[in-house]
PDB file of C-alpha atoms and ligand atoms in Angstrom:
ATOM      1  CA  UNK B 558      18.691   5.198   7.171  1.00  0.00           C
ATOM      2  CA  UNK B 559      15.208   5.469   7.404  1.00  0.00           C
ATOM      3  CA  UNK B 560      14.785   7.800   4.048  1.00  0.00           C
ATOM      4  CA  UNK B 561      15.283   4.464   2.391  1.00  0.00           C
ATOM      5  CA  UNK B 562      11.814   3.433   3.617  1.00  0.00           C
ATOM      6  CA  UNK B 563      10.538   5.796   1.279  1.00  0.00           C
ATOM      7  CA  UNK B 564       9.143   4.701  -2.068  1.00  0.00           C
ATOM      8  CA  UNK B 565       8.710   7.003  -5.192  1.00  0.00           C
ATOM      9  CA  UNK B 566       6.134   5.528  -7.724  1.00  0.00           C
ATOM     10  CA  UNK B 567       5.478   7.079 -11.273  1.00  0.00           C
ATOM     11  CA  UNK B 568       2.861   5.930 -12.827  1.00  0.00           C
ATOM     12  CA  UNK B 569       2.746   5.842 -16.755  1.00  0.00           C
ATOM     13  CA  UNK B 570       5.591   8.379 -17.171  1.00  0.00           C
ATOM     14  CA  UNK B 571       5.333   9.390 -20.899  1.00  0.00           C
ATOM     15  CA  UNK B 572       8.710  11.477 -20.969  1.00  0.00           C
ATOM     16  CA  UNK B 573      11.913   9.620 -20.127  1.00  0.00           C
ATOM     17  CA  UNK B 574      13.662  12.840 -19.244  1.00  0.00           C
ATOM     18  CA  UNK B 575      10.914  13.321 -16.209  1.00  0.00           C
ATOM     19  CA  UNK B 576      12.105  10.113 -14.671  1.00  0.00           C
ATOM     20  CA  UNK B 577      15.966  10.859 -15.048  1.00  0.00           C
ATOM     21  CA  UNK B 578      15.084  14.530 -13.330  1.00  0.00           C
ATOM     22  CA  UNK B 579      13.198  12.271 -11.106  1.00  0.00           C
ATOM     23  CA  UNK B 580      16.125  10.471  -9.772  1.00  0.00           C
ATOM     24  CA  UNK B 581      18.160  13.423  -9.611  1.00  0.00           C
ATOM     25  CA  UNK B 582      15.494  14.974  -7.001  1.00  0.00           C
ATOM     26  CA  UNK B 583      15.319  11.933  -5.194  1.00  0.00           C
ATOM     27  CA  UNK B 584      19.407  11.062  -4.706  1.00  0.00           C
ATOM     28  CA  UNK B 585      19.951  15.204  -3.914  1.00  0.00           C
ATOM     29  CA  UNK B 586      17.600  14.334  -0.977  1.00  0.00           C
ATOM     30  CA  UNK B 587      18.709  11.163   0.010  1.00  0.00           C
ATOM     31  CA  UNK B 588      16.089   8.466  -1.426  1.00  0.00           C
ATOM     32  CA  UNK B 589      16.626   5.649  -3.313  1.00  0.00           C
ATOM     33  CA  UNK B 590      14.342   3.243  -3.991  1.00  0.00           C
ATOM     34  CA  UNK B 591      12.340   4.115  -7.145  1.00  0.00           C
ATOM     35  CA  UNK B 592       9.294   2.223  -9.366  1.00  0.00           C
ATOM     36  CA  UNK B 593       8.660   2.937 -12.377  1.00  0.00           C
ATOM     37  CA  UNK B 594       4.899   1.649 -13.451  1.00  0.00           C
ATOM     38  CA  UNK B 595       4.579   0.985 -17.099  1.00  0.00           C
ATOM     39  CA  UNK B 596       6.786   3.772 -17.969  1.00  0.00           C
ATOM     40  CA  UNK B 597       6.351   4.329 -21.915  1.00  0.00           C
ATOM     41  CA  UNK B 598       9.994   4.680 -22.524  1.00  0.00           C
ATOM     42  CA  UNK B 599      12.590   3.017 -19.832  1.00  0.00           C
ATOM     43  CA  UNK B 600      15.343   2.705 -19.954  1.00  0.00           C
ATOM     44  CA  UNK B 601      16.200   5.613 -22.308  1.00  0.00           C
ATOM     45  CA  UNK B 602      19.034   7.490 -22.870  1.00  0.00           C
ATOM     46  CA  UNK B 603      17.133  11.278 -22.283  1.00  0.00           C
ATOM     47  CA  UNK B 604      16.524   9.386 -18.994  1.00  0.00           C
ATOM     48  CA  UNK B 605      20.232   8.848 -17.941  1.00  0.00           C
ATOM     49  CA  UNK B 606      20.856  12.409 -19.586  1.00  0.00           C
ATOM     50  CA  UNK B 607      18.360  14.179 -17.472  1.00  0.00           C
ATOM     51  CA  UNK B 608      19.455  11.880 -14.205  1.00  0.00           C
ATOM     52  CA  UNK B 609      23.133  13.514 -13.974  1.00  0.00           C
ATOM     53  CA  UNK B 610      25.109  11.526 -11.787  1.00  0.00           C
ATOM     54  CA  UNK B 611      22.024   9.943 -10.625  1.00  0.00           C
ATOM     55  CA  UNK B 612      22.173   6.841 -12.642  1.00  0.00           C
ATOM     56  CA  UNK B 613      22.626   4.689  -9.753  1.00  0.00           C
ATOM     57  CA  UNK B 614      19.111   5.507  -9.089  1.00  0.00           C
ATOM     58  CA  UNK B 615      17.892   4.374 -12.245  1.00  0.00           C
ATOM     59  CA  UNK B 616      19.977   1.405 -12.167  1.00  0.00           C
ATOM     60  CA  UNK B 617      18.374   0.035  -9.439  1.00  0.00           C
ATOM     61  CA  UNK B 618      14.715   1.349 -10.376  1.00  0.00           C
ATOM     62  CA  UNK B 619      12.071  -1.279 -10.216  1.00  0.00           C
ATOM     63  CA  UNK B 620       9.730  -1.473 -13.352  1.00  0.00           C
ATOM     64  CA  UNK B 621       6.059  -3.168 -12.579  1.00  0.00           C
ATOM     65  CA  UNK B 622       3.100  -3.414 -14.146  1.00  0.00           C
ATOM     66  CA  UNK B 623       0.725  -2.592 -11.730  1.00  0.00           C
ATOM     67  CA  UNK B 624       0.300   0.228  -8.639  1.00  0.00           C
ATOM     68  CA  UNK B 625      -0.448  -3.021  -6.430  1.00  0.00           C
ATOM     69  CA  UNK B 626       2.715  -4.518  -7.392  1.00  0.00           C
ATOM     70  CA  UNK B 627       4.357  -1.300  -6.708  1.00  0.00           C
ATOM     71  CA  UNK B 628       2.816  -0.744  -3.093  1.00  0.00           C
ATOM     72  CA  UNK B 629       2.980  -4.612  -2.484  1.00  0.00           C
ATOM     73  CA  UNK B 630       5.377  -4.091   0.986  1.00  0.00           C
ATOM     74  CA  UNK B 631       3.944  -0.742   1.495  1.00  0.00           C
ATOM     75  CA  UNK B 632       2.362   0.192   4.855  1.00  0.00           C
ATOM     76  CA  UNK B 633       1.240   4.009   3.993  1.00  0.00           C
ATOM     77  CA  UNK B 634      -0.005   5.133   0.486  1.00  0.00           C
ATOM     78  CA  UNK B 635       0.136   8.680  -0.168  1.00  0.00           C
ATOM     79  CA  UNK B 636      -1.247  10.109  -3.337  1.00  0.00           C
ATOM     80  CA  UNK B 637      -0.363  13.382  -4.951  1.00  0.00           C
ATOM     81  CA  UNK B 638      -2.584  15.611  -6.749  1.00  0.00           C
ATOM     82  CA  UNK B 639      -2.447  18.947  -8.580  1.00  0.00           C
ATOM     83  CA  UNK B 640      -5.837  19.547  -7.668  1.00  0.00           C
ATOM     84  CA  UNK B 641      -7.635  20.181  -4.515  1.00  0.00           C
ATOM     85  CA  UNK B 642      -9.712  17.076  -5.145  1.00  0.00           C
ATOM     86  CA  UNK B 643     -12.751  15.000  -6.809  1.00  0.00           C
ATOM     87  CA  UNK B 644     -15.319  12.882  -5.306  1.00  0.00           C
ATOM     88  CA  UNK B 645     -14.507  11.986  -1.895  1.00  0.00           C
ATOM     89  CA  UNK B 646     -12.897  14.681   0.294  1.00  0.00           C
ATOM     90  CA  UNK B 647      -9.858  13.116   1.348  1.00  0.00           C
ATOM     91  CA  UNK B 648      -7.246  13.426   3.963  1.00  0.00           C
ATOM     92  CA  UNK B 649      -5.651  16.201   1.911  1.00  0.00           C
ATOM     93  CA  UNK B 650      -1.921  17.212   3.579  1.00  0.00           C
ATOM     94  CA  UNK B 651      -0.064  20.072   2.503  1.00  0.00           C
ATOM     95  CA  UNK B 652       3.793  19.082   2.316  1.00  0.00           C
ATOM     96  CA  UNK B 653       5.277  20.363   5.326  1.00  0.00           C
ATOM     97  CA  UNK B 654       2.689  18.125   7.224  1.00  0.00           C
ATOM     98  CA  UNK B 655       3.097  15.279   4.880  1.00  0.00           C
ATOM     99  CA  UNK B 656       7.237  15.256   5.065  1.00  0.00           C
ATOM    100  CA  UNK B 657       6.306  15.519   8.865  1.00  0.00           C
ATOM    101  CA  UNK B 658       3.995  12.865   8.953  1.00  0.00           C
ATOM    102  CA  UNK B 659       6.749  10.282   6.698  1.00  0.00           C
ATOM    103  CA  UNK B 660       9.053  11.224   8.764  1.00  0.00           C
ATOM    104  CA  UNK B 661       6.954   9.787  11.877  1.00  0.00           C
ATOM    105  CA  UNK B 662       6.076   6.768   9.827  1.00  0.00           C
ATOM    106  CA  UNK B 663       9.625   5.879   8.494  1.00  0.00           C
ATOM    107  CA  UNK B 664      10.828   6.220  12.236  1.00  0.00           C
ATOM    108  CA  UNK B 665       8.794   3.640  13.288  1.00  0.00           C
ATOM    109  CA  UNK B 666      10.744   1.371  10.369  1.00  0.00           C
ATOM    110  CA  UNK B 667       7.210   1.612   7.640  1.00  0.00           C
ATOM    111  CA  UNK B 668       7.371   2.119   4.469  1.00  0.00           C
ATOM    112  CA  UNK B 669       5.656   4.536   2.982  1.00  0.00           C
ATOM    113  CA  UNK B 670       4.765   5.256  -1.014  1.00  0.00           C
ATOM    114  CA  UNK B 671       4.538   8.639  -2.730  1.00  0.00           C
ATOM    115  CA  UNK B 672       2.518   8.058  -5.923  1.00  0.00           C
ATOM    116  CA  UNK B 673       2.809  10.731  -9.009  1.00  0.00           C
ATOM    117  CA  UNK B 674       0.496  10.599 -11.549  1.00  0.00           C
ATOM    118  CA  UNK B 675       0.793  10.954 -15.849  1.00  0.00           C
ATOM    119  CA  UNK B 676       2.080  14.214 -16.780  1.00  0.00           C
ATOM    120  CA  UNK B 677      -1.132  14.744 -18.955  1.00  0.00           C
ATOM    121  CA  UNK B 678      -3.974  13.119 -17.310  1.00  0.00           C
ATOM    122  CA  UNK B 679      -2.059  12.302 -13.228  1.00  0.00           C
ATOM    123  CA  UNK B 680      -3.910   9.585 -11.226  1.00  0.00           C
ATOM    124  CA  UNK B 681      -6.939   8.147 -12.049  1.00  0.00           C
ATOM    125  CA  UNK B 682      -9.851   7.463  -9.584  1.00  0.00           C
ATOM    126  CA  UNK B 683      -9.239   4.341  -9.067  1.00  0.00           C
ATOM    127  CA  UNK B 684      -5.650   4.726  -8.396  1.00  0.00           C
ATOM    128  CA  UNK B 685      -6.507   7.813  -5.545  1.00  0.00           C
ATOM    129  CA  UNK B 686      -9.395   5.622  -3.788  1.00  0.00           C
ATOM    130  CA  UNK B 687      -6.073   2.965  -3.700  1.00  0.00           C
ATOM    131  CA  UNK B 688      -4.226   6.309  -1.892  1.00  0.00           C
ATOM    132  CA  UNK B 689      -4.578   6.124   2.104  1.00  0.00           C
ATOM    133  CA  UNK B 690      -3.614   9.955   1.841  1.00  0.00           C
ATOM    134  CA  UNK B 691      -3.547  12.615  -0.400  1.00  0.00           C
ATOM    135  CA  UNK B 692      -0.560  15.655  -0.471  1.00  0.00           C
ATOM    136  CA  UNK B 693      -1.251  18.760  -2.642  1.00  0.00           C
ATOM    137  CA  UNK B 694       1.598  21.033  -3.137  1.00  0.00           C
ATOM    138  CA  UNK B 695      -0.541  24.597  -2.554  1.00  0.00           C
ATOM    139  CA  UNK B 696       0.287  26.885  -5.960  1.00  0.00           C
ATOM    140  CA  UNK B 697      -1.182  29.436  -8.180  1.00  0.00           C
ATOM    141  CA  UNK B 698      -4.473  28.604  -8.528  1.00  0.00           C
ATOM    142  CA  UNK B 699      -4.936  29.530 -12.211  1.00  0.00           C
ATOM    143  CA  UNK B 700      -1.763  27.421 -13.049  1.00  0.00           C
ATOM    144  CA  UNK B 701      -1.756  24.778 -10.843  1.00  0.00           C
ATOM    145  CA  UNK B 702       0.176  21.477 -12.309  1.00  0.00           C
ATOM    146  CA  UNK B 703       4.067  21.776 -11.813  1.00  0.00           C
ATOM    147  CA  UNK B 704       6.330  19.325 -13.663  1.00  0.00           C
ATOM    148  CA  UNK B 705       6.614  15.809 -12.423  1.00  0.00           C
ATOM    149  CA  UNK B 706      10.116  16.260 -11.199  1.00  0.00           C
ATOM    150  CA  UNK B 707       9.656  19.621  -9.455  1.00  0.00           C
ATOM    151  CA  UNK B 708       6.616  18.266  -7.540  1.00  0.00           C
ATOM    152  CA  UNK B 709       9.391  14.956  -6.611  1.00  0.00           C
ATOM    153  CA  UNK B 710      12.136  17.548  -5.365  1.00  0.00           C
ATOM    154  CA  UNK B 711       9.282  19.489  -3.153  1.00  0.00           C
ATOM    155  CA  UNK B 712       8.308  16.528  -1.886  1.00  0.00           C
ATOM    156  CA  UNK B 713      11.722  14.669  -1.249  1.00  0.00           C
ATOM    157  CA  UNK B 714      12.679  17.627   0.849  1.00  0.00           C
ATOM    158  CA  UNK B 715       9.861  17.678   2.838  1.00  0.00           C
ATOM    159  CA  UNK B 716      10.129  14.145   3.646  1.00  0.00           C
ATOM    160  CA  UNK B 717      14.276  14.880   4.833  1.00  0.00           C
ATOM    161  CA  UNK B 718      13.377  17.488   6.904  1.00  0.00           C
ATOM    162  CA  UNK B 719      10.482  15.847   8.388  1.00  0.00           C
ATOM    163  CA  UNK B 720      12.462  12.271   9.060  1.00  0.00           C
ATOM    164  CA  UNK B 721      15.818  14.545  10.768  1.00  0.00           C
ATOM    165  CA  UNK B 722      13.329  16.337  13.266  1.00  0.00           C
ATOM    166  CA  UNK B 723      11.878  13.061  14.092  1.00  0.00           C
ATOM    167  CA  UNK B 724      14.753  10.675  14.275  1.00  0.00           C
ATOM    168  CA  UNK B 725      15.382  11.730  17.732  1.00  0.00           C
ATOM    169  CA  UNK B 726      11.996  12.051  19.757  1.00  0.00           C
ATOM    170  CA  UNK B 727      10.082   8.979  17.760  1.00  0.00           C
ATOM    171  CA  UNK B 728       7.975   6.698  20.184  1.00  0.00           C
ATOM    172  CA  UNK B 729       8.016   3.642  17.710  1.00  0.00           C
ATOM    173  CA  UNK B 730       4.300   1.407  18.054  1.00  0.00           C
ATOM    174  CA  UNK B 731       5.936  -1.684  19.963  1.00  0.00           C
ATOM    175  CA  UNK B 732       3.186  -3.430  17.614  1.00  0.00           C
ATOM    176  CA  UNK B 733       3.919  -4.201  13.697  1.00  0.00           C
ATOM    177  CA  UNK B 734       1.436  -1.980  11.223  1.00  0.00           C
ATOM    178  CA  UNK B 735      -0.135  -4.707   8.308  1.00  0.00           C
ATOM    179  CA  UNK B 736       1.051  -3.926   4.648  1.00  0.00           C
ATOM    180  CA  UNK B 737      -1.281  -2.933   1.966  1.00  0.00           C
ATOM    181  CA  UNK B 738      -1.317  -6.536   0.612  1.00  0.00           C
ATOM    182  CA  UNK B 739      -2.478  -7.611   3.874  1.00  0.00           C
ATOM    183  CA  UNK B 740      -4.788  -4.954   4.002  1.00  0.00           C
ATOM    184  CA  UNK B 741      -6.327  -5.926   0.410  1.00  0.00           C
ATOM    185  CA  UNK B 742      -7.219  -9.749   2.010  1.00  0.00           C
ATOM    186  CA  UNK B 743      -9.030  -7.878   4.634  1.00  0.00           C
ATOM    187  CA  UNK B 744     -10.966  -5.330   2.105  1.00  0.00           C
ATOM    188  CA  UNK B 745     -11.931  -8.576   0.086  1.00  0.00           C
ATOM    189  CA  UNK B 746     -13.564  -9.772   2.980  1.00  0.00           C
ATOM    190  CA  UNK B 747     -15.121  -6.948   4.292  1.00  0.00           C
ATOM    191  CA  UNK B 748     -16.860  -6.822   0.876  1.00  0.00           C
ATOM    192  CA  UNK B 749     -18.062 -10.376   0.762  1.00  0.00           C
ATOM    193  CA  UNK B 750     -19.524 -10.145   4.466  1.00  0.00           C
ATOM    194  CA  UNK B 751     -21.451  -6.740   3.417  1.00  0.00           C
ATOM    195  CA  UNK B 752     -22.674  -8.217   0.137  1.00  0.00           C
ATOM    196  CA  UNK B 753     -23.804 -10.997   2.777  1.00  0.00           C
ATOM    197  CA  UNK B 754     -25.608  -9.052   4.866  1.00  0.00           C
ATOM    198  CA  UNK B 755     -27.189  -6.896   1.937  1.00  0.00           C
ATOM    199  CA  UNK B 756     -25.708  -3.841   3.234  1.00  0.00           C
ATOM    200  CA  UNK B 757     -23.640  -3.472   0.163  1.00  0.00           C
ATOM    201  CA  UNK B 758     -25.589  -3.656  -3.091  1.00  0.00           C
ATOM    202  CA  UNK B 759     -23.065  -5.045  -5.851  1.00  0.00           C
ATOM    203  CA  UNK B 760     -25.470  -3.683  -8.267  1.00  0.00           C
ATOM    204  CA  UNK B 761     -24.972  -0.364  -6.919  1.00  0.00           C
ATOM    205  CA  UNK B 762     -22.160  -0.288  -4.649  1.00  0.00           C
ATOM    206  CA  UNK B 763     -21.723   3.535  -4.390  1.00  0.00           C
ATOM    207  CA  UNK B 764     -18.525   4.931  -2.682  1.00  0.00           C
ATOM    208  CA  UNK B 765     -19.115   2.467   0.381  1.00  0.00           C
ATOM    209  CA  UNK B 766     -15.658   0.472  -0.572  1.00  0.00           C
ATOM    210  CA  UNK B 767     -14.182   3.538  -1.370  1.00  0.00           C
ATOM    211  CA  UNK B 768     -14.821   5.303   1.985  1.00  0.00           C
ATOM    212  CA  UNK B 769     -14.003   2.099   4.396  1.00  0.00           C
ATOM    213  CA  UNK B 770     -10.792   2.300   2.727  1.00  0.00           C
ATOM    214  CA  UNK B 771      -9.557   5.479   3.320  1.00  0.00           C
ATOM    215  CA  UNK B 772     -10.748   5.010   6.734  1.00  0.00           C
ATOM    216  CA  UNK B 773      -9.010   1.494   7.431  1.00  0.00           C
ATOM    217  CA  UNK B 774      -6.055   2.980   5.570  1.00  0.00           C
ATOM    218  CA  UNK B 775      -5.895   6.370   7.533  1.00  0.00           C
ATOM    219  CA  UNK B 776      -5.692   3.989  10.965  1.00  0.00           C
ATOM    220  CA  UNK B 777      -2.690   2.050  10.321  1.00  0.00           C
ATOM    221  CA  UNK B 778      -4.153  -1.080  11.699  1.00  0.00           C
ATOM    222  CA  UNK B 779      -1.921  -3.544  13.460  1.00  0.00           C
ATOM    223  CA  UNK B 780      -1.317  -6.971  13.642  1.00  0.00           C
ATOM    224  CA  UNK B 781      -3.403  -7.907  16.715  1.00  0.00           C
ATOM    225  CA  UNK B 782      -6.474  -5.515  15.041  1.00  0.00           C
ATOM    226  CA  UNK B 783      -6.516  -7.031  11.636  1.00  0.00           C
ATOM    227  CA  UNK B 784      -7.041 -10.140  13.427  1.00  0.00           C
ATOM    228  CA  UNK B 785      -9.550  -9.186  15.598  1.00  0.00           C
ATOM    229  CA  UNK B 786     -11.374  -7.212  12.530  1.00  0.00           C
ATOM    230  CA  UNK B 787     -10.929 -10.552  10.680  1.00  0.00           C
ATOM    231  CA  UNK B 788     -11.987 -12.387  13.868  1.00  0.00           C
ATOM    232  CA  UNK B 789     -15.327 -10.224  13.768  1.00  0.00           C
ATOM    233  CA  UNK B 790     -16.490 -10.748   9.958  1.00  0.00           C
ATOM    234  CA  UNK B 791     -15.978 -14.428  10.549  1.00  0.00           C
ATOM    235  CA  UNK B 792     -17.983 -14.426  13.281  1.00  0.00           C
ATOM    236  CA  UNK B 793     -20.747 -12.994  11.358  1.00  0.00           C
ATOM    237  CA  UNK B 794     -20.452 -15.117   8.613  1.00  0.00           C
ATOM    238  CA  UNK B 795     -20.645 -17.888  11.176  1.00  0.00           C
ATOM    239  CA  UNK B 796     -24.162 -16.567  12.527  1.00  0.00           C
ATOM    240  CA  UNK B 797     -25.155 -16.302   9.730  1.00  0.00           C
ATOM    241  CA  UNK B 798     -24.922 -19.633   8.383  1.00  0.00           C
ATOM    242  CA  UNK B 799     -26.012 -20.868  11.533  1.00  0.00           C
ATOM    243  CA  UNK B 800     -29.928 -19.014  11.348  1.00  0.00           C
ATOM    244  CA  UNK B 801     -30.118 -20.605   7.619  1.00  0.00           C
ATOM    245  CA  UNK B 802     -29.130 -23.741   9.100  1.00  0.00           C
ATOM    246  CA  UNK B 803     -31.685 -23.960  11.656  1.00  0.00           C
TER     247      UNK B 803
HETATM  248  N1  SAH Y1060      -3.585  17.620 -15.334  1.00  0.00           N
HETATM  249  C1  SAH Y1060      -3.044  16.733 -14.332  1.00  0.00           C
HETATM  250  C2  SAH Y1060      -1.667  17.235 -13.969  1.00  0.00           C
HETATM  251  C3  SAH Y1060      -0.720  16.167 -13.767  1.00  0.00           C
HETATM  252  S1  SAH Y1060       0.874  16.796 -13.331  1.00  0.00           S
HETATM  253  C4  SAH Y1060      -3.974  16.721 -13.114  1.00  0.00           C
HETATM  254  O1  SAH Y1060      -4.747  17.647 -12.976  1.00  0.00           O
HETATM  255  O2  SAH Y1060      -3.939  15.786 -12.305  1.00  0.00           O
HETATM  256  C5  SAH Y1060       1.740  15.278 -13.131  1.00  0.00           C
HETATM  257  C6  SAH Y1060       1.951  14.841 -11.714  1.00  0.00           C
HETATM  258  O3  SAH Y1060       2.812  15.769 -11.042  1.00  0.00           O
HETATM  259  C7  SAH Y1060       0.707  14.763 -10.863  1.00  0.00           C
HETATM  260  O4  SAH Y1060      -0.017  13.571 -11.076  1.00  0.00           O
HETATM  261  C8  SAH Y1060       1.323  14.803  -9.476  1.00  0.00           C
HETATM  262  O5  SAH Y1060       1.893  13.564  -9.196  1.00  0.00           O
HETATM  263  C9  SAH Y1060       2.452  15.820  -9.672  1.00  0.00           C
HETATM  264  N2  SAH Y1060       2.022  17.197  -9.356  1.00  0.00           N
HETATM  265  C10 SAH Y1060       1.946  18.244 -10.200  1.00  0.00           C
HETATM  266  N3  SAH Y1060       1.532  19.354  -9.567  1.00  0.00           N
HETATM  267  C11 SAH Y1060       1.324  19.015  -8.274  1.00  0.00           C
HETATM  268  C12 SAH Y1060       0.874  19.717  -7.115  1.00  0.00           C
HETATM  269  N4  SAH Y1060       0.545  21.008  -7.167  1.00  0.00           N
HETATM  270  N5  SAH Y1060       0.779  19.020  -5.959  1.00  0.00           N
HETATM  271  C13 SAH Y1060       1.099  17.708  -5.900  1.00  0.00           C
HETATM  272  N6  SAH Y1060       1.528  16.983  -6.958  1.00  0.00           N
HETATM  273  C14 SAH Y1060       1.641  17.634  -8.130  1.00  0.00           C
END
């Protein structure tokens, strides 16, 4: 079923009880696969308490070290945030939109990764300019952060009602979408060729990576276009190389 393209990723979860609640919001909705990054306590037993009869859940839950690890075989990132955000104003989706917009993805057979942040401090920076999307769960604006859990269950639901409308009318891409790994190979790249160039000063790189990411990401590049994009920055590199030569 395609709800088991869906990835739930908690990063740095200091209470064990928030990740058995976790799984219990996930398995009511139908979702199963869970990652657990450096969780402080796992496994625990508040976290099987708190889980019910979702244990099955935390059985199977994958425990990494890293948000890359967890998002290795990911093709859509999507960020969560009890704010209305920082820096960069990002691709912000309310839920309804986002469970509709999994639900598309899903369909055509990608997975997709919904990251939660710490309870205290949620994601860092770094770990949103990783995010190809950001979902906000609109709430009272003078008390804003709900528990980790709740903000899973809102979420999970969203993201069954969004994949049951969809399962009928999808249009899958007859073309496979890169993962984020892939993705990273090309960012690498892309950085190299610009620090070539001197249009990206690794002195002072300012949000340059930052903002060719979220756009790359929000694209969903395919196969064929990754090569082409890799294609192109060779073929720069290539000139380039070439003048010096001569
Ligand atoms: N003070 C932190 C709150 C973290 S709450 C902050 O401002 O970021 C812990 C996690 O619960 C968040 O990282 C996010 O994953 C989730 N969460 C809480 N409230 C949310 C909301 N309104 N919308 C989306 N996610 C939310």
């Amino acid at each position: 079923m395609s709800l088991s393209n869906i990835r739930i990723v908690l990063i740095q979860t200091s209470h064990p009880g928030n990740i058995g609640s976790t799984a219990r919001a996930m398995k009511t909705m139908g979702l199963s696969d869970l990652c657990l990054v450096n969780p402080k306590m796992f496994p625990d037993p508040q976290a099987t308490t708190m889980s019910s009869n979702a244990n099955d859940i935390l059985d199977n839950a994958k425990v990494v070290d890293s948000l890359q690890q967890a998002v290795a075989d990911c093709h859509v990132v999507i960020g969560t945030s009890a704010r209305h955000l920082r820096t960069l104003s990002w691709d912000t989706f309310d839920p309804r939109h986002c469970g509709e917009f999994i639900g598309k993805q899903v369909a055509d057979n990608k997975k997709v990764a919904l990251i939660f942040g710490r309870e205290r401090t949620g994601l860092t920076n770094e770990e949103l300019s990783f995010c190809h999307h950001l979902v906000h769960i609109p709430t009272n604006a003078d008390y804003s952060s709900l528990n980790i859990a709740s903000a899973v269950q809102i979420l999970s639901y969203e993201c069954r009602m969004g994949s049951v409308d969809i399962q009928q009318s999808s249009h899958p891409l007859d073309e496979e979408v890169i993962s984020t790994k892939e993705l990273e190979g090309f960012y690498q790249h892309l950085e190299k060729v610009l620090i070539e160039v001197e249009f990206l000063d690794p002195e002072n790189p300012r949000y340059l990576m930052p903002r060719l990411r979220r756009m790359y990401g929000r694209i969903a590049v395919t196969r064929s276009e990754l090569s082409l994009l890799r294609g192109m920055l060779s073929a720069f590199q290539g000139r380039k190389f070439t003048r010096r030569e001569k």
